[in-house]
Amino acid sequence: MAPLEAPPDRKHPQHGVKASTLVRSNPPSRFYAIANYTALRQGVYYGGHWVDLEDCADSFQPDPAKCSQCPTRSVCPRSKSRNAQGVSPHTVYDVAIIGAGCIGSAIARELSRYSLKTVLLESADDVSQGATKGNSGIVHAGYDDKPGTNRAKFCWRGNQMFPALDRELRFGYQLNGSLVVATSDDEVQVLHQLMKRGETNGVQNLRIVQKDELFQMEPALHPSAIAALHAPDAGNVIPYEYAVALAENAVDNGVELRIRREVVGIQKKKHDELGQVFEVNLRHWEPSSYVDARERMGKRPDGEECGHDSNGGGLGRLVFRVSIAISSASVMIRGMIMMLDNTASATLRLQSAMATLVVFVVSAMLLLGSSTSSKAKKPPALKDLVEQCSLPEGKGDEGKVQVTDMFTGGSGSWNAVKGVTVGNEIVKCRFVINCAGSASDKVARMIGDDSFYIKPRLGDYLLLNRNQGHLTQHTIFPCPDPILGKGVLVQTTLWGNLILGPTARDVDNDEARDMSPESVQEYILSKCKKLCPYFDPKETFHAFCGARSKSSRGDWIIEPSAKDGHFIHVAGIDSPGLAGSPAIAIEVVRLLKEAGLETPPNENFNPNRAPIITPKAGMKGLKMGPVGKNDSDGTDADEAKMASNVICKCEKVTELEVVRALRRSLPIDSTQAIRKRTRAGMGHCQGDPLNYNCECRVKAIIARENKVTVDEVGSRPWPATSTLSQRWIDDEEKLALEKRMMVD
């Protein structure tokens, strides 16, 4: 079958990058024939709508003084937020949240509105490493959910909160709308059923569009399309950027965060003042590469330094200097007393004077030496650090993520990076929120609650280059499958890529779970071409998979446990959980209040967060070049140089954006974490060392800012959950993808 002629590029605006203003011919053809393109546009999606660059000031780019932010410009301690440093083991938290995906992070942010002691616990190496990272990022409208369910109750309610939420947190939200496409009269009847269901759920603005209007809206649809259900209130986000924004703002407002903490047990214990409290047992792990690097230097594997403080000033050094000063002063005072003792012999008095002088000189040398060493040394040159980095992995199966690893963090789970247990901790708390995703049934059983179990469903995706993003503006769905749900979709992401997928592979179905990578790709490509036949599969540059948390009850579980009213389940939150997350968070706070939690307001709560990524005006003010040519020295005085120095060529990520992310309130110690926050390494070259070597540049900046060696900085594992045979695919694999698309 010969490929159909593709419609012309409509040059839709893309978040943070330039796009062309569309000028249609008159009358417009089926494919929006374009007479010409005018004024290049730069800007962002903010609060759902496009904002031109010149209008970003005081909106998308606010005065930093008005936003929540770190109390210091230093980096976080290893695997925890600054405010979690030095916390007494006897501390009793009001609330412990297990799981820092979009649900746990939304709850943490909602609880930060109150004057509470809250801790957010995550088993992976960063927030948003589970299902939140591996999904479509769609903010669904709620027309597909069975009336009366929790899905129906919270999806539309949460959907309507996103514009205001994005205006506060600036994670990037595009109100692009969705279309469920029908290709037969029978499917048109399904559209009417969906619209009626949506109206029952309170979803507004739904309508069915006919073929002529449909192809005006989406000219690249398959010619067989005859009608579609239009939900203009559907939108899309980058899901991990959304979760990072929630967690960041929560921590800025007082919530503590600990990552790489796997919950291994929960007990209820007697407390002298509070009656009974939960004791949550945690296993603290670190990657084996980090542990090995620390051991080579004779340092503790848990990342703690003897007397280390999070501001880099060195509490141990301060204690040392104070001890020297006190002991020296004591000796000198005794020496002076003996010098002035007229009853002592002249020889003894002379010896006392000499000893006092020696103590004074030695003490002064030690104190001055310690003071000199405590002054900020010039940071190492990025060029030197880059040269010390190992090149990124792009072949082989050593970093492959197993299905069970996806339940506890995927590529950020302890098994995926060969984690090593470095310590055990106990968190005491009055209330527990179980947001552990695909592991939430395991956590429930720790308190004897076996009222549900999780049936994970795998969803695979393919991501195509930005030159394919013009093909759709709305999120395009087929009519839903009665068993597998919404089915595959075709969508242009917030950043302009075309995303295809997902599959729906139930883990308890051996045949589906064990599908070969080739079969997965064939399924996605062959299904998606029935929605939009014009995309070029050879433009695929990335693939990933996530595990959705489906429950045995067939609905979201948002309730106190029958075993303990202070233990709240927020489990089985599959699609459209992202859309419902802010409304779910409000419901959880209501449940906590009903269970007896007092919630005095946090008078210092600041809902506003500044973005990490700066929208670019093309290449204006930016400089590219070999490592060392444009690099800053890492000091605040060199900030202007940081702002111009491009670290990732494909995504135009600057050194300042990487540094800005590192100085925020969440702990960052891997290139993966920076990748999610700045998009460094997310572009079409995928960090190719032969192109711009951005992954090593990022690793060098992390090492410099965190004051560690490059061996202590985590890298992107390969292949993780990818179905591609190599990170940088060759022409042979591109042709194979094209053939898989042609399968009927």
XYZ file of C-alpha atoms in Angstrom:
744
model
C 0.000 0.000 0.000
C 1.517 3.322 -1.091
C 1.572 6.012 1.579
C -1.052 8.728 1.244
C -0.001 12.258 0.430
C 0.520 14.112 3.697
C -1.164 17.447 4.370
C 1.096 20.494 4.632
C 2.641 21.522 7.938
C 0.216 23.819 9.771
C 3.007 25.155 12.016
C 1.126 24.860 15.297
C 2.722 26.811 18.161
C 4.990 24.623 20.280
C 5.582 25.281 23.967
C 8.842 27.156 24.496
C 9.896 27.096 20.829
C 9.149 29.141 17.777
C 6.236 28.501 15.451
C 4.788 30.264 12.423
C 1.549 32.160 12.345
C -0.905 30.363 10.104
C -2.374 32.206 7.136
C -5.009 30.144 5.331
C -5.838 30.380 1.659
C -9.323 31.531 0.784
C -11.306 29.368 0.484
C -9.432 26.807 2.618
C -8.858 23.390 1.097
C -9.365 20.129 2.934
C -5.774 20.356 4.164
C -5.859 24.024 5.188
C -3.921 25.088 2.115
C -1.460 27.725 3.208
C -0.867 30.848 1.159
C 2.152 31.920 3.166
C 3.627 32.036 6.631
C 4.228 35.274 8.467
C 5.754 36.439 11.731
C 7.631 33.735 13.581
C 6.118 33.269 17.034
C 7.804 32.365 20.281
C 5.995 31.694 23.496
C 4.443 29.131 25.814
C 1.179 27.497 26.793
C 0.111 29.037 30.088
C -3.128 28.277 31.872
C -4.230 26.291 28.819
C -3.707 28.974 26.187
C -0.898 30.285 24.029
C 1.022 33.311 25.315
C 3.463 35.108 23.026
C 6.944 35.657 24.360
C 6.532 39.402 24.761
C 3.521 38.781 26.995
C 5.247 36.264 29.299
C 6.607 38.843 31.727
C 4.684 38.840 35.022
C 2.593 35.877 33.820
C 4.582 32.795 32.792
C 7.775 34.502 33.967
C 6.840 36.134 37.280
C 8.940 38.082 39.719
C 10.867 35.308 41.561
C 10.331 37.147 44.833
C 6.611 36.401 44.521
C 7.147 32.647 44.119
C 7.868 29.854 46.536
C 11.569 29.077 46.426
C 14.455 27.578 48.312
C 15.716 29.439 51.374
C 19.255 28.957 50.055
C 20.941 28.696 46.683
C 22.814 25.558 47.656
C 21.900 22.078 46.437
C 19.945 19.519 48.434
C 21.546 16.770 50.529
C 21.637 13.304 49.020
C 18.236 11.633 48.494
C 16.191 14.094 50.558
C 15.039 17.672 50.688
C 16.930 20.234 52.752
C 14.216 20.394 55.410
C 14.571 16.626 55.943
C 18.229 17.015 56.935
C 18.985 16.367 60.586
C 15.396 15.502 61.557
C 15.217 13.739 64.906
C 14.276 10.036 64.703
C 11.769 10.755 67.480
C 9.814 13.189 65.267
C 6.156 12.259 64.857
C 4.705 13.485 61.575
C 1.075 14.345 61.184
C 0.915 12.670 57.772
C 3.197 10.341 55.807
C 2.420 10.003 52.084
C 3.706 6.848 50.401
C 4.358 7.474 46.714
C 5.428 10.668 44.937
C 3.688 10.333 41.590
C 1.175 12.915 40.435
C -1.364 11.688 43.030
C 0.986 11.691 46.027
C 2.551 14.985 44.958
C -0.868 16.620 44.498
C -1.880 15.489 47.995
C 1.414 16.752 49.426
C 0.874 20.133 47.819
C -2.699 20.337 49.107
C -1.562 19.436 52.644
C 1.145 22.112 52.480
C -1.668 24.676 52.703
C -1.930 23.687 56.368
C 0.418 23.973 59.302
C 1.237 20.272 59.485
C 4.292 18.050 59.729
C 4.108 16.099 56.449
C 6.613 13.770 54.811
C 6.486 12.447 51.232
C 8.162 9.045 50.757
C 9.238 7.693 47.364
C 10.816 4.316 46.648
C 12.386 5.441 43.360
C 15.265 7.841 42.754
C 13.058 10.846 41.986
C 9.452 11.958 42.077
C 7.210 10.891 39.145
C 9.218 7.779 38.226
C 6.304 5.337 38.118
C 3.079 5.483 36.109
C 3.245 9.283 36.087
C 6.334 9.192 33.905
C 5.026 6.513 31.532
C 1.716 7.875 30.280
C 0.178 10.152 27.649
C -0.162 13.254 29.808
C -3.794 13.760 28.816
C -6.096 15.799 31.024
C -9.240 13.898 30.064
C -12.650 15.556 30.065
C -14.517 12.632 31.676
C -17.081 11.540 29.084
C -15.859 7.916 29.040
C -16.222 7.136 32.756
C -19.106 5.069 34.113
C -21.521 7.354 35.976
C -21.456 6.958 39.754
C -17.827 5.823 39.893
C -14.948 7.676 41.509
C -13.521 8.168 38.031
C -16.665 10.011 36.979
C -16.790 11.937 40.252
C -13.261 13.334 40.127
C -12.190 13.467 36.462
C -14.248 16.455 35.274
C -13.812 18.199 38.617
C -10.033 17.840 38.370
C -10.014 18.775 34.680
C -11.564 22.125 35.503
C -8.822 22.888 38.047
C -5.917 22.655 35.605
C -5.960 26.150 34.062
C -5.768 27.842 37.480
C -3.249 25.271 38.716
C -0.963 25.957 35.767
C -1.224 29.699 36.332
C 0.211 29.073 39.810
C 2.756 26.317 39.147
C 3.729 26.954 35.496
C 4.271 23.354 34.460
C 2.787 23.947 30.995
C -0.827 23.102 30.160
C -2.304 23.081 26.671
C -6.077 23.135 26.272
C -6.103 21.337 22.916
C -9.356 19.362 23.123
C -9.969 15.750 22.130
C -11.784 13.951 19.311
C -13.196 10.409 19.443
C -13.391 9.401 15.785
C -16.104 7.234 14.237
C -15.675 5.430 10.920
C -19.113 3.777 10.658
C -22.739 4.409 11.515
C -22.470 1.958 14.413
C -19.569 3.929 15.836
C -21.525 7.160 15.453
C -24.107 5.637 17.799
C -21.265 4.982 20.270
C -20.382 8.688 20.061
C -23.933 9.604 21.087
C -23.711 7.163 24.013
C -20.428 8.699 25.112
C -21.863 12.214 24.906
C -24.867 11.199 27.006
C -22.563 9.543 29.547
C -20.386 12.649 29.677
C -23.400 14.896 30.254
C -24.489 12.606 33.101
C -21.011 13.057 34.589
C -21.353 16.839 34.366
C -18.976 17.261 31.430
C -19.805 20.435 29.525
C -19.389 21.637 25.942
C -19.503 18.181 24.346
C -20.746 17.984 20.764
C -20.604 15.693 17.756
C -18.997 17.142 14.647
C -19.697 15.838 11.168
C -17.225 14.985 8.432
C -16.808 18.364 6.729
C -16.193 20.241 9.958
C -14.096 17.386 11.309
C -11.637 17.602 8.425
C -11.501 21.343 8.801
C -10.441 20.752 12.402
C -8.082 17.863 11.646
C -7.148 17.538 7.957
C -4.693 14.685 8.570
C -7.303 12.228 9.849
C -7.799 8.952 8.023
C -10.185 9.470 5.066
C -12.565 6.876 6.532
C -13.527 9.169 9.433
C -17.140 10.365 9.215
C -17.785 12.044 12.605
C -16.249 12.645 16.017
C -17.141 13.519 19.594
C -15.446 16.809 20.397
C -14.476 17.556 24.026
C -12.927 21.055 23.948
C -12.055 20.960 27.657
C -9.570 18.089 27.311
C -5.942 19.137 27.499
C -2.437 17.820 27.855
C 0.631 18.268 30.030
C 4.041 16.678 30.303
C 3.111 14.433 33.259
C 6.481 14.351 35.008
C 6.865 18.139 34.713
C 3.437 18.444 36.348
C 4.409 16.144 39.242
C 7.757 17.902 39.734
C 5.958 21.250 39.984
C 3.518 19.904 42.588
C 6.245 18.296 44.699
C 8.515 21.327 44.435
C 5.820 23.705 45.642
C 4.844 21.291 48.415
C 8.422 21.122 49.703
C 8.820 24.896 49.367
C 5.816 25.158 51.679
C 7.176 22.807 54.326
C 6.609 19.197 53.217
C 9.663 16.972 53.648
C 10.723 14.597 50.870
C 12.774 11.425 51.059
C 13.561 9.463 47.901
C 15.069 5.974 47.532
C 13.026 4.910 50.580
C 11.107 1.693 50.041
C 8.409 0.922 52.597
C 9.076 -2.582 53.934
C 6.750 -2.676 56.940
C 4.132 -0.709 58.892
C 3.184 -1.221 62.533
C 1.065 0.607 65.061
C 2.971 1.386 68.261
C 2.117 3.009 71.561
C 3.243 6.611 72.014
C 3.488 8.297 75.414
C 1.707 11.481 74.324
C -0.314 10.558 71.229
C -1.698 7.166 72.178
C -0.799 5.100 69.119
C 1.157 6.097 66.035
C 2.222 4.349 62.861
C 5.821 3.296 62.480
C 6.687 3.094 58.786
C 9.841 1.058 58.214
C 11.962 2.230 55.306
C 14.824 0.657 53.418
C 17.179 3.368 52.207
C 19.018 2.309 49.052
C 21.528 3.917 46.729
C 22.786 2.863 43.259
C 25.732 0.457 43.331
C 27.761 2.806 41.115
C 27.338 5.560 43.717
C 28.157 3.253 46.629
C 31.282 1.992 44.854
C 32.435 5.549 44.120
C 31.914 6.571 47.752
C 33.757 3.534 49.078
C 36.743 4.263 46.826
C 36.956 7.669 48.506
C 36.439 6.287 52.003
C 33.057 8.028 52.359
C 29.765 6.813 53.759
C 27.570 5.006 51.195
C 24.379 6.700 52.413
C 25.609 10.097 51.217
C 25.898 11.555 54.692
C 29.074 13.336 55.704
C 30.255 13.450 59.294
C 28.910 16.793 60.464
C 27.819 17.826 56.967
C 25.305 20.626 56.663
C 23.122 21.227 53.631
C 24.517 24.687 52.998
C 27.947 23.343 52.257
C 29.459 25.248 55.185
C 30.475 22.102 57.055
C 29.031 21.739 60.519
C 31.890 19.352 61.329
C 34.407 22.020 60.402
C 32.648 24.500 62.687
C 32.661 22.016 65.574
C 36.356 21.383 64.966
C 37.224 25.084 65.067
C 35.145 25.706 68.191
C 36.771 22.722 69.926
C 40.259 23.975 69.049
C 39.416 27.476 70.261
C 37.965 26.294 73.586
C 40.733 23.811 74.409
C 43.456 26.248 73.358
C 41.942 29.039 75.421
C 41.792 26.723 78.429
C 45.478 25.777 78.105
C 46.591 29.375 77.559
C 44.638 30.646 80.567
C 46.283 28.036 82.799
C 49.668 28.955 81.320
C 49.123 32.634 82.010
C 48.069 31.865 85.597
C 51.299 29.957 86.119
C 53.324 32.783 84.488
C 51.892 35.234 87.000
C 52.324 32.907 89.999
C 55.044 34.562 92.100
C 55.381 31.448 94.236
C 56.559 29.391 91.219
C 60.194 29.176 90.251
C 61.540 31.382 87.469
C 62.264 28.300 85.340
C 58.688 27.017 85.644
C 57.304 30.450 84.843
C 59.527 30.677 81.729
C 58.439 27.208 80.588
C 54.800 28.201 81.077
C 55.298 31.323 78.978
C 56.979 29.353 76.193
C 54.253 26.649 76.241
C 51.534 29.299 76.157
C 53.179 30.947 73.154
C 53.487 27.636 71.312
C 49.817 26.777 71.968
C 48.801 30.227 70.758
C 50.787 29.939 67.506
C 49.667 26.387 66.736
C 46.025 27.205 67.512
C 46.148 30.283 65.315
C 47.626 28.246 62.459
C 44.944 25.561 62.799
C 42.114 28.063 62.990
C 43.393 30.179 60.133
C 44.058 27.088 58.050
C 40.560 25.775 58.690
C 39.103 29.167 57.850
C 41.059 29.350 54.624
C 40.005 25.854 53.599
C 36.376 26.705 54.330
C 36.373 29.510 51.803
C 34.745 28.659 48.515
C 37.246 27.130 46.170
C 37.034 27.816 42.484
C 34.740 25.157 41.015
C 36.355 22.641 38.669
C 36.176 23.447 34.969
C 33.292 21.745 33.165
C 35.656 20.674 30.398
C 37.745 18.696 32.883
C 34.655 17.083 34.380
C 33.212 16.179 30.966
C 36.460 14.450 30.067
C 36.088 12.297 33.197
C 32.584 11.096 32.210
C 31.864 7.706 30.729
C 29.953 7.934 27.459
C 26.182 7.262 27.585
C 24.908 3.718 27.149
C 22.951 3.055 23.975
C 23.150 -0.658 23.260
C 22.684 -3.955 25.058
C 20.219 -5.114 27.707
C 22.136 -4.445 30.924
C 19.834 -1.592 31.927
C 16.594 -3.295 30.950
C 13.727 -2.655 33.354
C 11.700 -5.695 34.363
C 7.925 -5.543 34.645
C 8.017 -5.796 38.443
C 10.472 -2.865 38.550
C 7.818 -0.649 36.965
C 5.705 -1.050 40.115
C 8.311 0.791 42.209
C 9.890 3.369 39.931
C 10.773 1.810 36.572
C 14.165 3.077 35.384
C 14.509 4.785 38.775
C 13.859 1.668 40.850
C 16.518 0.055 43.016
C 16.735 -3.081 40.888
C 17.085 -1.155 37.618
C 20.212 0.609 38.872
C 21.489 -2.335 40.944
C 20.637 -0.684 44.228
C 22.384 -1.419 47.507
C 20.744 -1.077 50.920
C 22.650 1.578 52.869
C 20.404 2.055 55.880
C 17.060 1.561 57.564
C 14.810 4.261 58.945
C 11.559 4.509 60.875
C 9.056 7.273 60.199
C 6.508 7.823 62.956
C 3.213 9.413 61.985
C -0.425 9.795 62.967
C -1.887 9.267 59.471
C -0.697 7.354 56.404
C -1.764 7.993 52.806
C -1.221 4.976 50.561
C -0.484 6.325 47.051
C 1.962 3.596 46.127
C 0.585 2.943 42.624
C 1.078 -0.636 41.457
C 2.538 -1.475 44.881
C -0.425 -0.059 46.832
C -1.927 -3.504 47.494
C 1.416 -4.636 48.925
C 1.450 -1.600 51.232
C -2.166 -2.263 52.259
C -1.314 -5.809 53.295
C 1.302 -4.424 55.693
C -1.574 -3.414 57.975
C -3.544 -6.584 57.276
C -5.806 -5.057 54.627
C -6.372 -7.437 51.705
C -9.580 -5.823 50.459
C -8.177 -5.243 46.969
C -5.321 -6.164 44.728
C -3.671 -4.392 41.819
C -3.727 -5.767 38.280
C -1.076 -3.711 36.470
C -1.614 -2.988 32.798
C 1.377 -2.073 30.636
C 1.129 0.789 28.159
C 3.803 1.186 25.469
C 4.425 4.336 23.437
C 6.444 5.560 20.475
C 7.620 9.168 20.255
C 8.265 10.875 16.924
C 10.231 13.975 16.020
C 8.768 17.463 16.095
C 8.534 17.541 12.323
C 5.550 15.178 12.735
C 3.793 17.272 15.369
C 1.877 19.358 12.855
C -0.318 16.395 11.923
C -2.689 16.766 14.861
C -3.877 19.551 17.073
C -6.424 17.670 19.146
C -5.880 14.377 20.945
C -7.250 11.774 18.536
C -8.942 8.611 19.866
C -10.730 5.744 18.133
C -14.073 4.596 19.468
C -13.295 2.880 22.801
C -12.891 -0.863 23.144
C -15.351 -2.368 25.672
C -12.514 -4.333 27.328
C -9.275 -2.477 26.651
C -10.675 1.012 27.132
C -9.855 4.157 25.168
C -7.427 2.446 22.801
C -4.425 3.927 21.055
C -4.209 7.646 20.437
C -2.370 10.085 18.221
C -1.425 13.356 19.862
C 0.966 16.243 19.559
C 2.646 16.768 22.918
C 3.075 20.087 24.664
C 6.620 20.288 23.246
C 5.548 19.494 19.690
C 6.415 15.806 19.300
C 3.930 13.269 17.975
C 3.139 10.518 20.476
C 1.590 7.170 19.476
C 0.115 4.537 21.782
C -0.504 3.056 24.250
C -0.878 -0.682 24.213
C -2.967 -2.321 26.943
C -1.008 -5.374 28.095
C -2.348 -6.924 31.284
C 0.472 -8.314 33.404
C -1.576 -11.367 34.406
C -2.016 -12.262 30.709
C 1.175 -14.111 29.758
C 0.738 -13.620 26.025
C 0.158 -9.876 26.326
C 2.830 -9.325 28.979
C 5.484 -11.174 26.964
C 4.856 -9.544 23.588
C 8.075 -9.015 21.657
C 9.288 -5.452 21.039
C 8.553 -5.929 17.339
C 4.972 -7.010 18.071
C 4.446 -4.031 20.367
C 5.656 -1.623 17.698
C 3.543 -3.295 15.025
C 0.454 -3.014 17.215
C 0.966 0.696 17.887
C 1.885 1.718 14.350
C -0.788 -0.321 12.591
C -3.521 0.922 14.951
C -2.457 4.571 14.857
C -2.303 4.695 11.056
C -6.073 4.032 11.076
C -6.450 7.374 12.860
C -3.765 9.361 11.038
C -2.100 7.616 8.084
C 0.369 10.375 7.260
C 2.954 10.135 10.015
C 6.406 8.842 9.115
C 7.430 5.994 11.470
C 11.058 6.489 10.435
C 10.936 9.670 12.534
C 10.618 7.564 15.703
C 13.426 8.395 18.111
C 12.229 7.182 21.519
C 10.018 4.474 23.047
C 8.860 3.874 26.606
C 6.398 1.923 28.716
C 4.468 2.523 31.924
C 2.485 0.292 34.290
C -1.050 1.490 35.006
C -2.478 0.646 38.403
C -5.806 -1.099 37.781
C -7.607 -2.397 40.846
C -9.581 -5.584 41.379
C -12.599 -3.442 42.260
C -12.724 -1.883 38.804
C -12.677 1.671 40.183
C -10.417 4.073 42.021
C -10.126 3.309 45.734
C -10.237 6.526 47.771
C -11.245 5.658 51.314
C -10.039 4.973 54.847
C -8.924 1.393 55.369
C -11.415 -0.819 57.149
C -8.475 -1.943 59.284
C -7.552 1.533 60.498
C -9.375 4.802 59.895
C -6.105 6.746 60.023
C -4.788 4.827 57.005
C -6.208 6.307 53.776
C -6.087 4.344 50.519
C -5.656 6.251 47.261
C -5.121 3.174 45.144
C -5.880 1.764 41.718
C -5.698 5.235 40.181
C -5.379 4.452 36.492
C -6.554 6.642 33.602
C -7.874 9.351 33.902
C -6.012 9.678 37.194
C -3.810 12.550 36.098
C -6.882 14.609 35.219
C -8.499 13.786 38.541
C -5.393 14.286 40.687
C -6.050 17.820 42.018
C -9.647 16.938 42.898
C -8.534 13.662 44.501
C -6.106 15.642 46.678
C -8.921 17.812 48.011
C -10.999 14.701 48.751
C -8.125 13.119 50.686
C -7.794 16.207 52.873
C -11.533 15.993 53.550
C -11.149 12.348 54.581
C -8.266 13.246 56.885
C -10.356 15.917 58.571
C -13.199 13.429 59.047
C -10.685 11.033 60.627
C -9.700 13.668 63.177
C -6.787 15.570 61.638
C -6.790 19.221 62.616
C -5.754 21.489 59.742
C -4.748 24.959 60.904
C -3.852 27.121 57.892
C -0.241 27.620 56.860
C 0.017 31.398 57.050
C 3.147 31.305 54.884
C 1.705 29.151 52.105
C 2.739 30.451 48.683
C 0.938 28.796 45.755
C 3.174 30.293 43.096
C 6.159 28.599 41.475
C 8.522 30.007 38.881
C 9.253 27.852 35.815
C 12.629 26.184 35.348
C 12.665 26.443 31.564
C 12.984 29.869 29.955
C 11.166 30.331 26.622
C 13.654 31.152 23.868
C 13.490 33.772 21.123
C 15.100 31.510 18.554
C 18.880 31.611 19.041
C 18.902 35.169 20.331
C 21.382 35.468 23.196
C 22.405 31.789 23.002
C 25.829 30.353 22.239
C 26.734 26.861 21.086
C 30.178 25.376 20.851
C 32.573 22.732 22.064
C 32.871 22.041 25.769
C 34.910 24.762 27.427
C 34.214 27.516 24.912
C 31.174 29.093 26.575
C 31.094 27.417 29.998
C 30.731 29.541 33.120
C 32.811 29.132 36.258
C 29.717 28.156 38.247
C 29.568 31.307 40.370
C 26.654 33.704 40.705
C 28.786 36.426 39.131
C 28.898 34.334 35.958
C 25.111 33.895 35.702
C 24.843 35.816 32.425
C 27.270 33.370 30.855
C 25.232 30.457 32.202
C 22.123 31.914 30.574
C 23.753 31.965 27.136
C 25.648 28.657 27.264
C 23.676 25.943 25.443
C 24.145 22.538 27.069
C 21.638 20.585 24.941
C 21.553 21.637 21.301
C 18.334 19.887 20.261
C 16.234 21.462 23.035
C 18.295 24.654 23.501
C 18.733 23.948 27.204
C 21.124 26.359 28.884
C 23.577 25.874 31.701
C 21.509 28.269 33.822
C 18.382 26.121 33.468
C 20.310 23.068 34.686
C 21.751 25.035 37.609
C 18.339 26.507 38.394
C 16.841 23.008 38.635
C 19.645 21.848 40.926
C 19.098 24.759 43.284
C 15.388 24.084 43.680
C 13.902 22.255 46.646
C 13.983 18.654 45.354
C 17.135 16.490 45.495
C 18.734 15.904 42.072
C 21.714 13.630 41.515
C 21.219 12.104 38.062
C 21.058 13.167 34.435
C 17.603 11.545 34.310
C 16.290 13.987 36.908
C 17.643 16.956 34.958
C 16.253 15.470 31.744
C 12.744 15.537 33.193
C 13.040 19.107 34.416
C 14.887 20.851 31.584
C 14.511 18.483 28.575
C 18.287 18.156 28.239
C 18.705 14.914 26.295
C 15.014 14.754 25.293
C 15.575 15.903 21.708
C 15.879 13.912 18.504
C 19.578 13.092 19.023
C 18.845 11.588 22.462
C 22.129 12.775 23.944
C 24.292 11.385 21.136
C 27.908 11.918 22.245
C 28.918 12.349 18.604
C 26.489 15.251 18.230
C 26.755 17.530 21.284
C 27.355 15.099 24.151
C 24.730 16.827 26.274
C 24.399 14.015 28.811
C 28.053 14.316 29.806
C 27.745 18.106 29.944
C 24.761 17.765 32.286
C 26.590 15.215 34.418
C 29.521 17.618 34.734
C 27.252 20.461 35.910
C 25.584 18.205 38.481
C 29.009 17.145 39.789
C 30.182 20.742 39.998
C 27.054 22.047 41.699
C 26.702 19.087 44.091
C 30.434 19.151 44.849
C 30.845 15.469 44.015
C 32.754 13.421 41.463
C 31.168 12.512 38.135
C 31.175 8.867 39.266
C 28.646 9.811 41.965
C 26.196 11.194 39.388
C 23.590 8.831 37.961
C 23.167 8.270 34.219
C 20.293 7.303 31.987
C 19.969 3.506 31.902
C 19.546 1.689 28.616
C 17.269 0.209 27.345
C 15.035 0.798 30.392
C 11.506 0.166 28.991
C 12.270 0.987 25.346
C 11.246 -1.379 22.546
C 13.923 0.064 20.242
C 17.004 -2.081 19.710
C 19.392 0.798 20.340
C 19.260 4.334 21.652
C 20.381 5.841 18.348
C 18.504 3.809 15.766
C 19.973 3.217 12.302
C 18.371 3.220 8.860
C 17.728 -0.518 9.001
C 15.588 -0.181 12.109
C 13.789 2.828 10.665
C 12.817 0.793 7.612
C 11.643 -2.023 9.876
C 9.339 0.440 11.670
C 7.931 1.551 8.342
C 7.140 -2.061 7.428
C 5.414 -2.624 10.770
C 3.181 0.348 10.132
C 2.015 -1.216 6.854
C 0.672 -4.359 8.562
C -3.125 -4.476 8.530
